Short mmCIF file of C-alpha atoms in Angstrom, two decimals:
data_model
loop_
_atom_site.label_atom_id
_atom_site.label_comp_id
_atom_site.label_asym_id
_atom_site.label_seq_id
_atom_site.Cartn_x
_atom_site.Cartn_y
_atom_site.Cartn_z
CA MET A 1 23.66 -82.91 -13.11
CA SER A 2 24.40 -85.92 -11.20
CA THR A 3 24.76 -86.19 -7.47
CA THR A 4 28.04 -87.47 -7.41
CA GLU A 5 28.71 -84.36 -9.33
CA ILE A 6 27.38 -82.33 -6.90
CA ASP A 7 29.18 -83.97 -4.27
CA ARG A 8 32.35 -83.27 -5.63
CA GLN A 9 32.03 -79.49 -5.80
CA TRP A 10 34.04 -77.45 -3.46
CA THR A 11 31.10 -75.48 -2.21
CA THR A 12 29.53 -78.62 -1.22
CA ARG A 13 32.11 -79.99 0.41
CA LEU A 14 33.02 -76.88 2.14
CA ARG A 15 29.26 -76.35 3.22
CA ARG A 16 29.34 -79.56 4.92
CA ARG A 17 32.38 -79.50 6.49
CA ALA A 18 31.59 -75.95 7.85
CA ALA A 19 27.83 -77.50 8.64
CA GLY A 20 29.63 -80.71 10.46
CA LYS A 21 32.39 -78.64 12.20
CA LEU A 22 30.01 -75.80 13.24
CA PRO A 23 26.62 -76.53 13.38
CA PRO A 24 23.96 -73.77 14.32
CA GLU A 25 23.62 -75.26 17.94
CA LYS A 26 27.37 -74.48 18.40
CA LEU A 27 27.60 -71.43 16.33
CA LEU A 28 24.63 -69.46 18.26
CA PRO A 29 24.18 -71.82 21.46
CA ASP A 30 21.40 -71.35 24.18
CA THR A 31 22.97 -73.44 26.93
CA GLN A 32 26.17 -73.46 28.23
CA PRO A 33 28.22 -75.86 30.91
CA THR A 34 27.49 -75.08 34.58
CA TYR A 35 31.10 -74.31 35.11
CA VAL A 36 31.26 -71.27 33.05
CA ALA A 37 30.20 -69.25 35.89
CA SER A 38 32.96 -66.62 36.76
CA TRP A 39 33.29 -62.94 36.27
CA ILE A 40 36.29 -63.96 34.37
CA TYR A 41 34.32 -65.14 31.40
CA VAL A 42 33.05 -61.31 30.96
CA PHE A 43 36.67 -60.04 29.77
CA GLY A 44 36.26 -62.32 26.51
CA VAL A 45 32.86 -61.04 25.43
CA ALA A 46 34.18 -57.28 27.22
CA THR A 47 37.24 -57.43 24.44
CA LEU A 48 35.17 -58.34 21.50
CA SER A 49 32.55 -55.62 22.46
CA SER A 50 35.50 -53.23 22.79
CA LEU A 51 36.83 -54.03 19.51
CA ILE A 52 33.71 -52.97 18.15
CA VAL A 53 33.69 -49.79 19.62
CA VAL A 54 37.42 -49.07 18.74
CA ILE A 55 36.60 -49.82 14.87
CA ALA A 56 33.67 -47.64 15.27
CA THR A 57 35.05 -44.59 16.78
CA GLY A 58 38.17 -45.30 14.26
CA CYS A 59 35.77 -45.11 11.39
CA VAL A 60 34.21 -41.74 12.54
CA LEU A 61 37.99 -40.59 12.73
CA ALA A 62 38.91 -41.64 9.34
CA LEU A 63 35.74 -39.83 7.79
CA ARG A 64 37.72 -36.47 8.12
CA GLY A 65 41.43 -37.60 7.74
CA PRO A 66 44.24 -37.73 10.27
CA TYR A 67 44.22 -33.92 11.03
CA TRP A 68 40.49 -33.00 11.89
CA TRP A 69 40.54 -34.03 15.40
CA HIS A 70 43.27 -31.24 16.49
CA GLY A 71 41.00 -28.38 15.20
CA SER A 72 37.18 -29.64 16.02
CA PRO A 73 35.85 -30.21 19.77
CA TYR A 74 33.84 -32.93 18.25
CA GLY A 75 36.95 -34.54 16.36
CA HIS A 76 38.63 -34.50 19.87
CA PHE A 77 35.43 -35.97 21.63
CA VAL A 78 35.45 -38.86 18.82
CA ASN A 79 39.24 -39.47 19.49
CA SER A 80 38.64 -39.45 23.36
CA LEU A 81 36.21 -42.33 22.60
CA HIS A 82 38.91 -43.90 20.50
CA LEU A 83 41.63 -43.85 23.01
CA TRP A 84 39.69 -44.97 25.94
CA SER A 85 37.78 -47.85 23.86
CA VAL A 86 41.51 -48.74 23.09
CA GLU A 87 42.49 -48.80 26.74
CA LEU A 88 39.67 -50.79 27.37
CA PHE A 89 40.06 -52.97 24.84
CA PHE A 90 43.71 -53.70 26.33
CA PHE A 91 42.57 -54.12 29.62
CA ALA A 92 40.10 -56.59 28.66
CA MET A 93 42.24 -58.50 26.77
CA VAL A 94 44.87 -58.67 29.11
CA VAL A 95 42.53 -59.71 31.56
CA HIS A 96 41.16 -62.43 29.27
CA LEU A 97 44.75 -63.68 28.45
CA TRP A 98 45.84 -64.10 32.28
CA GLY A 99 42.37 -65.84 32.97
CA LYS A 100 42.72 -68.33 29.96
CA PHE A 101 46.56 -68.96 31.06
CA PHE A 102 45.22 -70.02 34.85
CA MET A 103 42.61 -72.31 33.22
CA ALA A 104 44.89 -73.57 30.68
CA ALA A 105 42.42 -73.02 28.18
CA TRP A 106 44.73 -74.57 25.53
CA ARG A 107 43.52 -78.38 27.10
CA GLY A 108 41.60 -80.70 25.02
CA GLY A 109 42.88 -79.74 21.68
CA ARG A 110 42.69 -76.10 22.21
CA SER A 111 46.14 -75.19 21.57
CA LEU A 112 45.02 -73.12 18.19
CA THR A 113 42.38 -71.17 20.14
CA TRP A 114 45.63 -69.80 22.73
CA MET A 115 47.83 -69.03 19.82
CA THR A 116 45.02 -67.06 17.66
CA GLY A 117 44.49 -65.28 20.73
CA VAL A 118 48.17 -64.66 21.40
CA VAL A 119 48.71 -63.76 17.86
CA THR A 120 45.68 -61.06 17.98
CA PHE A 121 47.38 -59.63 21.31
CA LEU A 122 50.60 -59.06 19.61
CA ALA A 123 48.74 -57.60 16.38
CA SER A 124 46.57 -55.61 18.53
CA ILE A 125 49.98 -53.74 20.11
CA GLY A 126 51.40 -53.15 16.49
CA ALA A 127 47.69 -51.53 16.04
CA GLY A 128 48.04 -49.77 19.13
CA PHE A 129 51.43 -48.41 18.36
CA THR A 130 50.82 -47.21 14.96
CA GLY A 131 47.91 -45.35 15.77
CA TYR A 132 50.08 -43.42 18.63
CA VAL A 133 52.58 -42.40 16.03
CA ALA A 134 49.99 -41.53 13.48
CA GLN A 135 48.29 -39.45 15.80
CA THR A 136 50.22 -35.88 14.58
CA ASN A 137 51.26 -34.41 17.24
CA PHE A 138 53.88 -34.07 20.18
CA ASP A 139 53.16 -37.68 21.47
CA SER A 140 53.65 -38.95 17.99
CA GLN A 141 56.82 -36.79 17.52
CA TRP A 142 58.14 -38.49 20.54
CA ILE A 143 57.12 -42.12 20.35
CA SER A 144 58.05 -42.49 16.60
CA THR A 145 62.02 -40.94 17.34
CA GLN A 146 62.12 -43.28 20.48
CA ALA A 147 60.66 -46.16 18.62
CA LYS A 148 62.73 -46.25 15.82
CA ASP A 149 65.78 -47.29 17.60
CA GLY A 150 64.48 -50.09 18.68
CA ILE A 151 62.85 -51.33 15.08
CA ASN A 152 65.98 -50.53 13.52
CA SER A 153 68.08 -52.39 15.79
CA GLY A 154 66.43 -55.40 14.65
CA GLY A 155 66.78 -54.45 10.69
CA VAL A 156 63.13 -53.87 10.59
CA GLY A 157 62.80 -50.01 10.05
CA ALA A 158 64.08 -50.74 6.74
CA TYR A 159 60.84 -51.72 5.89
CA PHE A 160 58.50 -50.42 8.65
CA ASN A 161 59.52 -46.90 9.73
CA PRO A 162 57.66 -45.15 12.36
CA LEU A 163 58.75 -41.83 11.26
CA ASP A 164 56.73 -42.58 7.69
CA LEU A 165 53.24 -40.83 8.79
CA GLY A 166 51.88 -42.33 5.60
CA GLN A 167 53.05 -46.11 5.98
CA MET A 168 52.11 -45.76 9.79
CA LEU A 169 48.65 -44.50 9.13
CA MET A 170 48.18 -47.38 6.00
CA TRP A 171 49.14 -50.01 8.85
CA HIS A 172 47.05 -48.75 11.53
CA ILE A 173 43.91 -48.19 9.38
CA VAL A 174 44.09 -50.85 6.85
CA LEU A 175 46.57 -53.76 7.38
CA LEU A 176 46.56 -54.35 11.27
CA PRO A 177 42.96 -53.80 11.46
CA ILE A 178 42.02 -56.47 9.10
CA ALA A 179 44.73 -58.91 11.02
CA ALA A 180 43.03 -58.08 14.52
CA VAL A 181 39.55 -58.53 12.89
CA VAL A 182 40.16 -61.62 10.91
CA LEU A 183 42.29 -63.76 13.81
CA THR A 184 39.54 -62.46 16.47
CA GLY A 185 36.92 -64.33 14.08
CA LEU A 186 39.07 -67.37 13.66
CA HIS A 187 39.85 -67.02 17.72
CA VAL A 188 35.94 -66.96 18.53
CA LEU A 189 34.99 -69.49 15.83
CA LEU A 190 37.44 -71.93 17.30
CA VAL A 191 36.08 -71.45 21.07
CA ARG A 192 32.30 -72.38 19.58
CA ILE A 193 33.81 -75.07 17.72
CA LYS A 194 35.80 -76.66 20.61
CA GLY A 195 33.98 -75.18 23.32
CA VAL A 196 34.95 -73.74 26.66
CA VAL A 197 37.68 -75.57 28.19
CA PRO A 198 36.57 -77.62 31.32
CA PRO A 199 37.68 -77.70 34.76
CA PHE A 200 40.83 -79.94 35.85
CA ASP A 201 39.46 -83.03 36.87
CA GLU A 202 41.21 -83.45 40.20
CA SER A 203 39.83 -86.49 41.40
CA ALA A 204 41.55 -88.34 38.32
CA GLU A 205 44.92 -86.44 39.16
CA ALA A 206 44.67 -87.83 42.30
CA ALA A 207 44.14 -91.34 41.09
CA GLN A 208 46.95 -91.43 39.11
CA MET B 1 45.09 -102.50 23.25
CA SER B 2 47.12 -99.83 24.71
CA THR B 3 44.90 -96.70 26.34
CA LYS B 4 46.73 -93.18 25.77
CA ARG B 5 47.57 -91.83 28.76
CA PHE B 6 45.76 -88.76 30.09
CA ARG B 7 48.16 -85.70 29.84
CA PRO B 8 46.41 -83.09 32.64
CA ASP B 9 48.19 -80.24 31.37
CA VAL B 10 47.68 -80.78 27.38
CA ASP B 11 44.14 -83.12 27.58
CA ALA B 12 40.88 -82.01 28.94
CA PRO B 13 38.54 -84.28 30.98
CA GLU B 14 35.35 -85.12 29.17
CA TYR B 15 32.66 -82.88 30.83
CA LYS B 16 29.77 -85.07 32.17
CA GLY B 17 27.86 -82.01 34.23
CA GLY B 18 24.93 -80.24 33.88
CA TYR B 19 24.11 -76.92 31.08
CA SER B 20 22.27 -73.97 32.40
CA PRO B 21 20.30 -71.31 29.87
CA TYR B 22 22.71 -69.22 28.04
CA ASP B 23 21.39 -66.02 25.58
CA ILE B 24 24.38 -65.18 23.87
CA ILE B 25 23.23 -62.72 21.51
CA LYS B 26 21.52 -60.72 24.94
CA GLU B 27 24.80 -61.15 26.37
CA GLY B 28 26.86 -59.76 23.48
CA THR B 29 24.24 -56.68 23.02
CA ILE B 30 24.54 -55.69 26.67
CA ALA B 31 27.98 -56.03 26.69
CA ILE B 32 28.46 -53.94 23.86
CA GLY B 33 26.11 -51.22 25.41
CA VAL B 34 27.77 -51.24 28.60
CA ILE B 35 31.15 -50.88 26.84
CA PHE B 36 30.09 -48.03 24.87
CA LEU B 37 28.76 -46.07 27.83
CA LEU B 38 32.47 -46.76 29.86
CA THR B 39 33.72 -45.82 27.19
CA LEU B 40 31.31 -42.37 26.75
CA LEU B 41 32.04 -41.88 30.59
CA LEU B 42 35.70 -41.93 30.52
CA ALA B 43 35.83 -39.46 27.38
CA ILE B 44 33.31 -37.01 29.04
CA LEU B 45 35.69 -37.31 32.30
CA PHE B 46 39.20 -37.50 31.06
CA GLY B 47 39.24 -36.74 27.19
CA SER B 48 42.40 -37.15 25.62
CA PRO B 49 45.89 -35.45 25.41
CA ASP B 50 46.63 -33.18 22.37
CA GLU B 51 49.92 -31.60 22.73
CA HIS B 52 50.74 -29.48 19.54
CA ALA B 53 53.74 -31.23 17.53
CA ILE B 54 56.76 -28.94 17.62
CA THR B 55 57.99 -27.45 14.17
CA ILE B 56 61.53 -26.53 13.27
CA LYS B 57 60.21 -23.20 13.19
CA THR B 58 58.96 -23.22 16.97
CA TRP B 59 62.64 -24.93 18.11
CA SER B 60 64.85 -22.52 16.48
CA ASN B 61 62.81 -19.78 18.04
CA ALA B 62 62.81 -20.99 21.41
CA ALA B 63 66.48 -22.66 21.30
CA PRO B 64 68.41 -20.86 18.37
CA ILE B 65 71.59 -21.79 19.88
CA ASP B 66 70.81 -25.32 20.17
CA PHE B 67 69.33 -25.38 16.34
CA ALA B 68 72.63 -23.75 15.12
CA THR B 69 74.41 -26.37 17.00
CA THR B 70 72.53 -29.49 16.04
CA ALA B 71 73.01 -28.06 12.36
CA THR B 72 76.75 -27.72 13.37
CA SER B 73 76.89 -31.60 14.15
CA GLU B 74 74.60 -32.44 11.03
CA LEU B 75 77.75 -30.80 9.15
CA ASN B 76 80.37 -32.35 11.09
CA GLY B 77 78.84 -35.61 11.55
CA THR B 78 78.85 -35.84 15.06
CA SER B 79 74.43 -35.65 15.28
CA THR B 80 72.85 -38.88 16.07
CA THR B 81 71.51 -39.65 12.41
CA GLY B 82 75.01 -38.52 11.35
CA GLY B 83 76.54 -41.50 13.23
CA TYR B 84 73.60 -43.57 13.13
CA GLY B 85 74.14 -46.56 10.87
CA ALA B 86 71.92 -48.60 8.85
CA PRO B 87 69.11 -48.19 8.07
CA TYR B 88 70.33 -44.48 7.31
CA ASN B 89 73.78 -44.49 6.47
CA ASN B 90 77.07 -46.39 7.12
CA ALA B 91 78.74 -44.07 9.59
CA SER B 92 78.43 -47.14 12.19
CA ASP B 93 77.82 -50.96 12.54
CA GLY B 94 74.85 -49.88 14.90
CA PRO B 95 74.15 -52.26 17.63
CA ALA B 96 74.82 -55.60 17.74
CA LEU B 97 73.52 -59.12 18.98
CA GLY B 98 76.89 -61.11 20.02
CA PRO B 99 78.73 -60.73 16.67
CA ILE B 100 75.91 -59.75 14.32
CA HIS B 101 74.89 -56.51 13.51
CA VAL B 102 71.60 -57.25 12.03
CA ALA B 103 70.06 -53.78 10.76
CA HIS B 104 74.10 -53.33 9.12
CA LEU B 105 73.45 -56.88 7.55
CA ILE B 106 70.24 -55.34 5.95
CA GLY B 107 71.88 -52.11 4.92
CA VAL B 108 70.76 -48.64 3.95
CA ARG B 109 67.34 -48.61 3.10
CA ILE B 110 66.22 -44.97 3.95
CA PRO B 111 69.26 -43.06 2.59
CA ILE B 112 70.40 -39.84 4.74
CA ASN B 113 73.34 -37.70 4.22
CA THR B 114 72.78 -35.23 7.06
CA VAL B 115 75.16 -32.62 5.53
CA LYS B 116 73.40 -32.64 2.06
CA ASP B 117 69.80 -33.64 2.97
CA PHE B 118 69.65 -31.17 6.25
CA VAL B 119 71.89 -28.51 5.32
CA ILE B 120 72.92 -28.28 1.65
CA ASP B 121 69.80 -28.96 -0.37
CA PRO B 122 67.58 -27.08 1.97
CA LEU B 123 70.07 -23.99 1.42
CA LYS B 124 69.73 -24.23 -2.22
CA SER B 125 66.11 -24.00 -2.30
CA LEU B 126 66.18 -20.88 -0.74
CA PRO B 127 65.63 -17.84 -3.71
CA ASN B 128 67.52 -14.71 -4.19
CA GLN B 129 70.54 -15.01 -1.53
CA PRO B 130 73.44 -13.99 -3.32
CA VAL B 131 75.86 -14.06 -0.66
CA LEU B 132 74.94 -17.58 0.45
CA ASP B 133 74.47 -18.94 -3.40
CA GLN B 134 78.33 -17.45 -3.34
CA ASN B 135 79.12 -19.18 -0.01
CA LEU B 136 77.37 -22.43 -1.35
CA ALA B 137 79.56 -22.57 -4.61
CA MET B 138 82.54 -22.03 -2.54
CA TRP B 139 81.49 -25.31 -0.25
CA ALA B 140 80.62 -27.20 -4.04
CA SER B 141 84.18 -26.30 -5.40
CA ALA B 142 86.34 -27.17 -2.31
CA SER B 143 87.99 -30.76 -1.46
CA THR B 144 86.69 -32.89 0.99
CA SER B 145 89.97 -32.01 3.11
CA THR B 146 89.14 -28.57 2.79
CA ARG B 147 85.71 -28.74 3.98
CA SER B 148 86.86 -30.89 6.92
CA THR B 149 89.30 -28.14 7.84
CA TRP B 150 86.52 -25.57 7.54
CA ILE B 151 83.89 -27.60 9.48
CA ALA B 152 86.51 -28.27 12.36
CA ASN B 153 87.33 -25.08 13.05
CA TYR B 154 83.68 -23.83 12.85
CA THR B 155 82.98 -26.70 15.42
CA LYS B 156 85.95 -25.88 17.98
CA ALA B 157 85.07 -22.29 17.74
CA SER B 158 81.22 -23.01 18.02
CA ALA B 159 81.84 -23.43 21.96
CA ASN B 160 81.30 -19.59 22.20
CA MET B 161 78.42 -19.49 20.03
CA LYS B 162 76.14 -16.68 20.62
CA PHE B 163 72.92 -15.85 19.12
CA THR B 164 72.74 -11.62 18.65
CA ASP B 165 70.36 -9.65 17.07
CA GLY B 166 68.85 -12.80 15.18
CA HIS B 167 72.14 -13.98 13.97
CA VAL B 168 74.54 -17.22 14.77
CA VAL B 169 77.76 -15.43 15.59
CA VAL B 170 80.63 -17.55 15.79
CA ASN B 171 84.19 -16.19 15.64
CA ALA B 172 85.87 -18.75 13.79
CA THR B 173 88.64 -18.06 11.54
CA ASP B 174 89.55 -20.45 8.38
CA ALA B 175 86.23 -21.68 8.58
CA GLY B 176 85.34 -20.83 4.69
CA PRO B 177 81.81 -20.80 4.12
CA VAL B 178 80.47 -22.73 7.22
CA PRO B 179 79.32 -19.61 9.38
CA VAL B 180 77.15 -18.28 6.59
CA MET B 181 75.31 -21.62 5.95
CA VAL B 182 74.92 -22.16 9.55
CA ASP B 183 73.40 -18.48 9.99
CA SER B 184 71.44 -19.04 6.62
CA LEU B 185 70.18 -22.43 7.94
CA THR B 186 69.03 -20.79 11.32
CA GLN B 187 67.59 -17.67 9.54
CA MET B 188 65.42 -20.13 6.90
CA ALA B 189 64.42 -22.36 10.07
CA ARG B 190 63.31 -19.64 11.70
CA SER B 191 61.31 -18.56 8.98
CA GLY B 192 59.43 -22.04 8.73
CA ALA B 193 60.95 -22.46 5.58
CA LEU B 194 63.35 -25.37 6.57
CA ASP B 195 60.19 -27.68 7.73
CA GLN B 196 58.89 -27.04 4.56
CA ALA B 197 62.14 -27.84 2.35
CA LEU B 198 62.58 -31.05 4.64
CA VAL B 199 59.34 -32.50 3.79
CA THR B 200 58.78 -31.20 0.05
CA GLY B 201 62.37 -32.75 -0.63
CA SER B 202 60.80 -35.90 -1.43
CA GLY B 203 58.25 -34.38 -3.72
CA PHE B 204 55.12 -32.62 -3.84
CA TYR B 205 52.70 -35.21 -2.47
CA THR B 206 54.58 -36.65 0.53
CA THR B 207 53.37 -38.42 3.92
CA ASP B 208 57.02 -39.12 5.21
CA PHE B 209 58.27 -36.81 7.69
CA THR B 210 61.79 -39.18 8.39
CA LYS B 211 63.86 -36.29 7.63
CA PRO B 212 62.31 -33.59 9.62
CA LEU B 213 61.66 -36.16 12.40
CA LEU B 214 65.58 -36.85 12.41
CA PHE B 215 66.75 -33.50 12.43
CA VAL B 216 64.36 -32.21 14.98
CA SER B 217 65.52 -35.50 17.57
CA ASP B 218 68.83 -34.70 16.70
CA GLY B 219 68.55 -31.50 19.12
CA THR B 220 67.97 -31.36 22.56
CA TYR B 221 64.95 -29.21 22.51
CA LEU B 222 62.50 -32.02 21.84
CA ALA B 223 64.09 -34.40 24.39
CA ASP B 224 64.21 -31.67 26.94
CA LEU B 225 60.05 -31.01 26.47
CA ALA B 226 59.71 -34.75 26.51
CA THR B 227 61.53 -34.96 29.83
CA LYS B 228 59.31 -32.39 31.45
CA GLN B 229 56.20 -34.61 30.41
CA HIS B 230 57.62 -37.40 31.92
CA LEU B 231 58.63 -39.48 28.72
CA SER B 232 62.14 -39.66 28.57
CA GLY B 233 63.76 -43.51 28.37
CA ASP B 234 64.43 -43.75 32.19
CA GLN B 235 60.91 -42.44 32.81
CA TRP B 236 59.37 -45.76 31.20
CA GLY B 237 59.52 -43.77 27.98
CA MET B 238 57.29 -44.27 24.94
CA MET B 239 54.72 -46.31 26.89
CA ASN B 240 53.70 -42.85 28.52
CA GLU B 241 52.03 -40.00 26.46
CA THR B 242 51.76 -36.52 27.93
CA GLY B 243 49.35 -35.49 30.50
CA SER B 244 48.20 -38.27 33.23
CA TYR B 245 46.96 -40.77 30.81
CA PRO B 246 47.49 -44.57 30.77
CA GLY B 247 49.51 -44.70 27.27
CA GLN B 248 50.68 -47.81 26.17
CA ALA B 249 50.34 -49.44 29.54
CA TRP B 250 50.70 -53.02 27.69
CA LEU B 251 54.35 -52.27 26.75
CA TRP B 252 55.25 -52.09 30.37
CA LEU B 253 57.60 -55.14 29.48
CA TYR B 254 59.45 -53.74 26.74
CA SER B 255 59.72 -50.31 28.44
CA PHE B 256 60.82 -51.96 32.05
CA TRP B 257 63.82 -53.66 30.57
CA TYR B 258 65.17 -50.35 29.45
CA GLN B 259 65.14 -49.22 33.20
CA ILE B 260 67.44 -52.26 34.92
CA PRO B 261 70.98 -53.42 34.33
CA PRO B 262 72.79 -54.09 32.29
CA PHE B 263 70.49 -52.91 29.66
CA ASN B 264 70.20 -48.96 31.10
CA THR B 265 73.92 -48.38 30.56
CA SER B 266 74.04 -50.74 27.22
CA GLY B 267 74.79 -49.82 23.74
CA ASN B 268 73.10 -52.54 22.34
CA ALA B 269 69.86 -52.24 24.69
CA ASP B 270 68.04 -51.90 21.71
CA ILE B 271 68.46 -55.18 19.93
CA LEU B 272 69.20 -57.19 23.42
CA ILE B 273 65.88 -55.78 24.33
CA LEU B 274 63.98 -56.51 20.94
CA GLY B 275 65.64 -60.08 21.39
CA ILE B 276 64.07 -60.99 24.55
CA MET B 277 60.68 -59.85 23.55
CA LEU B 278 60.64 -61.59 20.56
CA LEU B 279 61.80 -64.79 22.55
CA LEU B 280 58.81 -64.27 25.27
CA SER B 281 56.26 -63.48 22.38
CA VAL B 282 57.17 -66.66 21.08
CA GLY B 283 56.93 -68.32 24.64
CA LEU B 284 53.83 -66.94 25.01
CA LEU B 285 52.42 -68.14 21.40
CA LEU B 286 53.66 -71.76 21.92
CA LEU B 287 52.99 -72.31 25.83
CA PRO B 288 50.98 -74.84 25.31
CA PHE B 289 53.70 -76.92 23.88
CA ILE B 290 56.53 -76.33 26.63
CA PRO B 291 56.42 -78.91 29.58
CA GLY B 292 56.80 -77.17 32.77
CA LEU B 293 55.24 -73.84 31.86
CA ARG B 294 52.30 -75.45 31.20
CA SER B 295 51.81 -77.08 34.41
CA ILE B 296 51.82 -74.00 35.87
CA PRO B 297 48.20 -73.20 36.01
CA ARG B 298 47.42 -77.03 37.45
CA ARG B 299 50.45 -76.61 40.35
CA THR B 300 49.12 -72.92 40.89
CA ARG B 301 45.58 -73.76 41.39
CA VAL B 302 44.31 -70.31 40.87
CA TYR B 303 42.08 -72.15 38.86
CA ARG B 304 40.02 -73.10 42.04
CA ILE B 305 39.21 -69.72 42.30
CA ILE B 306 37.83 -69.04 38.89
CA TRP B 307 35.62 -72.68 39.06
CA ARG B 308 35.16 -72.35 42.66
CA GLU B 309 31.13 -73.08 42.25
CA HIS B 310 32.14 -76.08 40.08
CA TYR B 311 34.27 -77.47 42.60
CA GLN B 312 31.78 -76.83 45.76
CA ASN B 313 29.14 -78.44 44.00
CA LEU B 314 31.57 -81.28 43.52
CA LYS B 315 31.71 -81.88 47.23
#
């Protein structure tokens, strides 16, 4: 096999492109710019960490099916862990989002990083909602029967029925978690490729 | 040769400052540990709510008049589901965004006929009920106008509905089989058989609770319980959950619109608020490209708090 033939391979091209965009020292950096020195930066990693705990506790709940936690003290405790990790996840994500807004973190070719973050936020809201309506208790009865009116009003209810437990559960444990994880992965990779947005250059602005 | 003008809300300055050591793996590991411990602490301290789901059996035993009144409204088409429109039926055009009834355009995708699905079919599934069977046969052979007359007469008399000795009593004249049907459905509900009939109506294996949930939400029992749990629409509705828990606090903006005019009195509130939230979501997504909005961070200078050390060092 000739070198030219190897060079043309999709695999070779992809590897070279990936290595060029994201060399190991960028993917797993051991230094960071000194301006990355604020508590606000903690909320990005806190969001990611919460997502890991959300998925782990959700996997434990999934082991015994959707009704298990109602009749088992252990199951109820795992449900409590799942609930509070979700609350922490959203709290951290909202603070992270506001922080990035006030940094104008889309600057310097980072608009895709911002957009993947926003879509992850919206997908997570969907994941949270489907979780609430899949609880199989009074809350899920009330939330689903109330939410259906908003969803139906836009015609979405014809395809996304909050009163259908099976459909909501599938969205909650398969489709939306996959979306959230893939989007989060993409978001983190973009942060690693582009780096953390630098502060505004006030002297340059004053000069202009 | 022209130099591209630097746009402070779009472009980032090249960083020429220093770097400090950063152990990303250590930071991530510590963060996961801290978040897990915090989750554990919150779960131990506060637990999570789990109010049992209500069943049609519990509803009809606790409030038989409300159940029988709801069953009557399913028959005469005045229930919420009966007059809903798409995706359940064509009884109304549904909420409109200007001249457009979006749901109506998409059409009936989850067909619900409240008379057939909530009353007649469940009653037909009851075994060994000769009197009921006779009345169902009378209903089946009657013309549409005769049925309407029976239902109208029963509905009129049901203002004085009573529940005596385990039976629904309505002194209606010329109501045909309707009194027997409503009473039988109430008995069926109180035994728990209606819960099962509404779920298994779609087949042996099913996870679709659309019919029982619509039926239950047509009554006032569910809403009354929800109001006691601070869950009704004017109490910030579905973003709350039972007990003193944060619920879906991230839906605050969605719930907020329902609390203020003109949405809190508008029949089109659902579609209007959905439209507003879609617009706001798209706006948030495309914020980096919207002049004016993307300048807010630079103009408010909140970033000076975030990067205070950096700006202090520059001095």
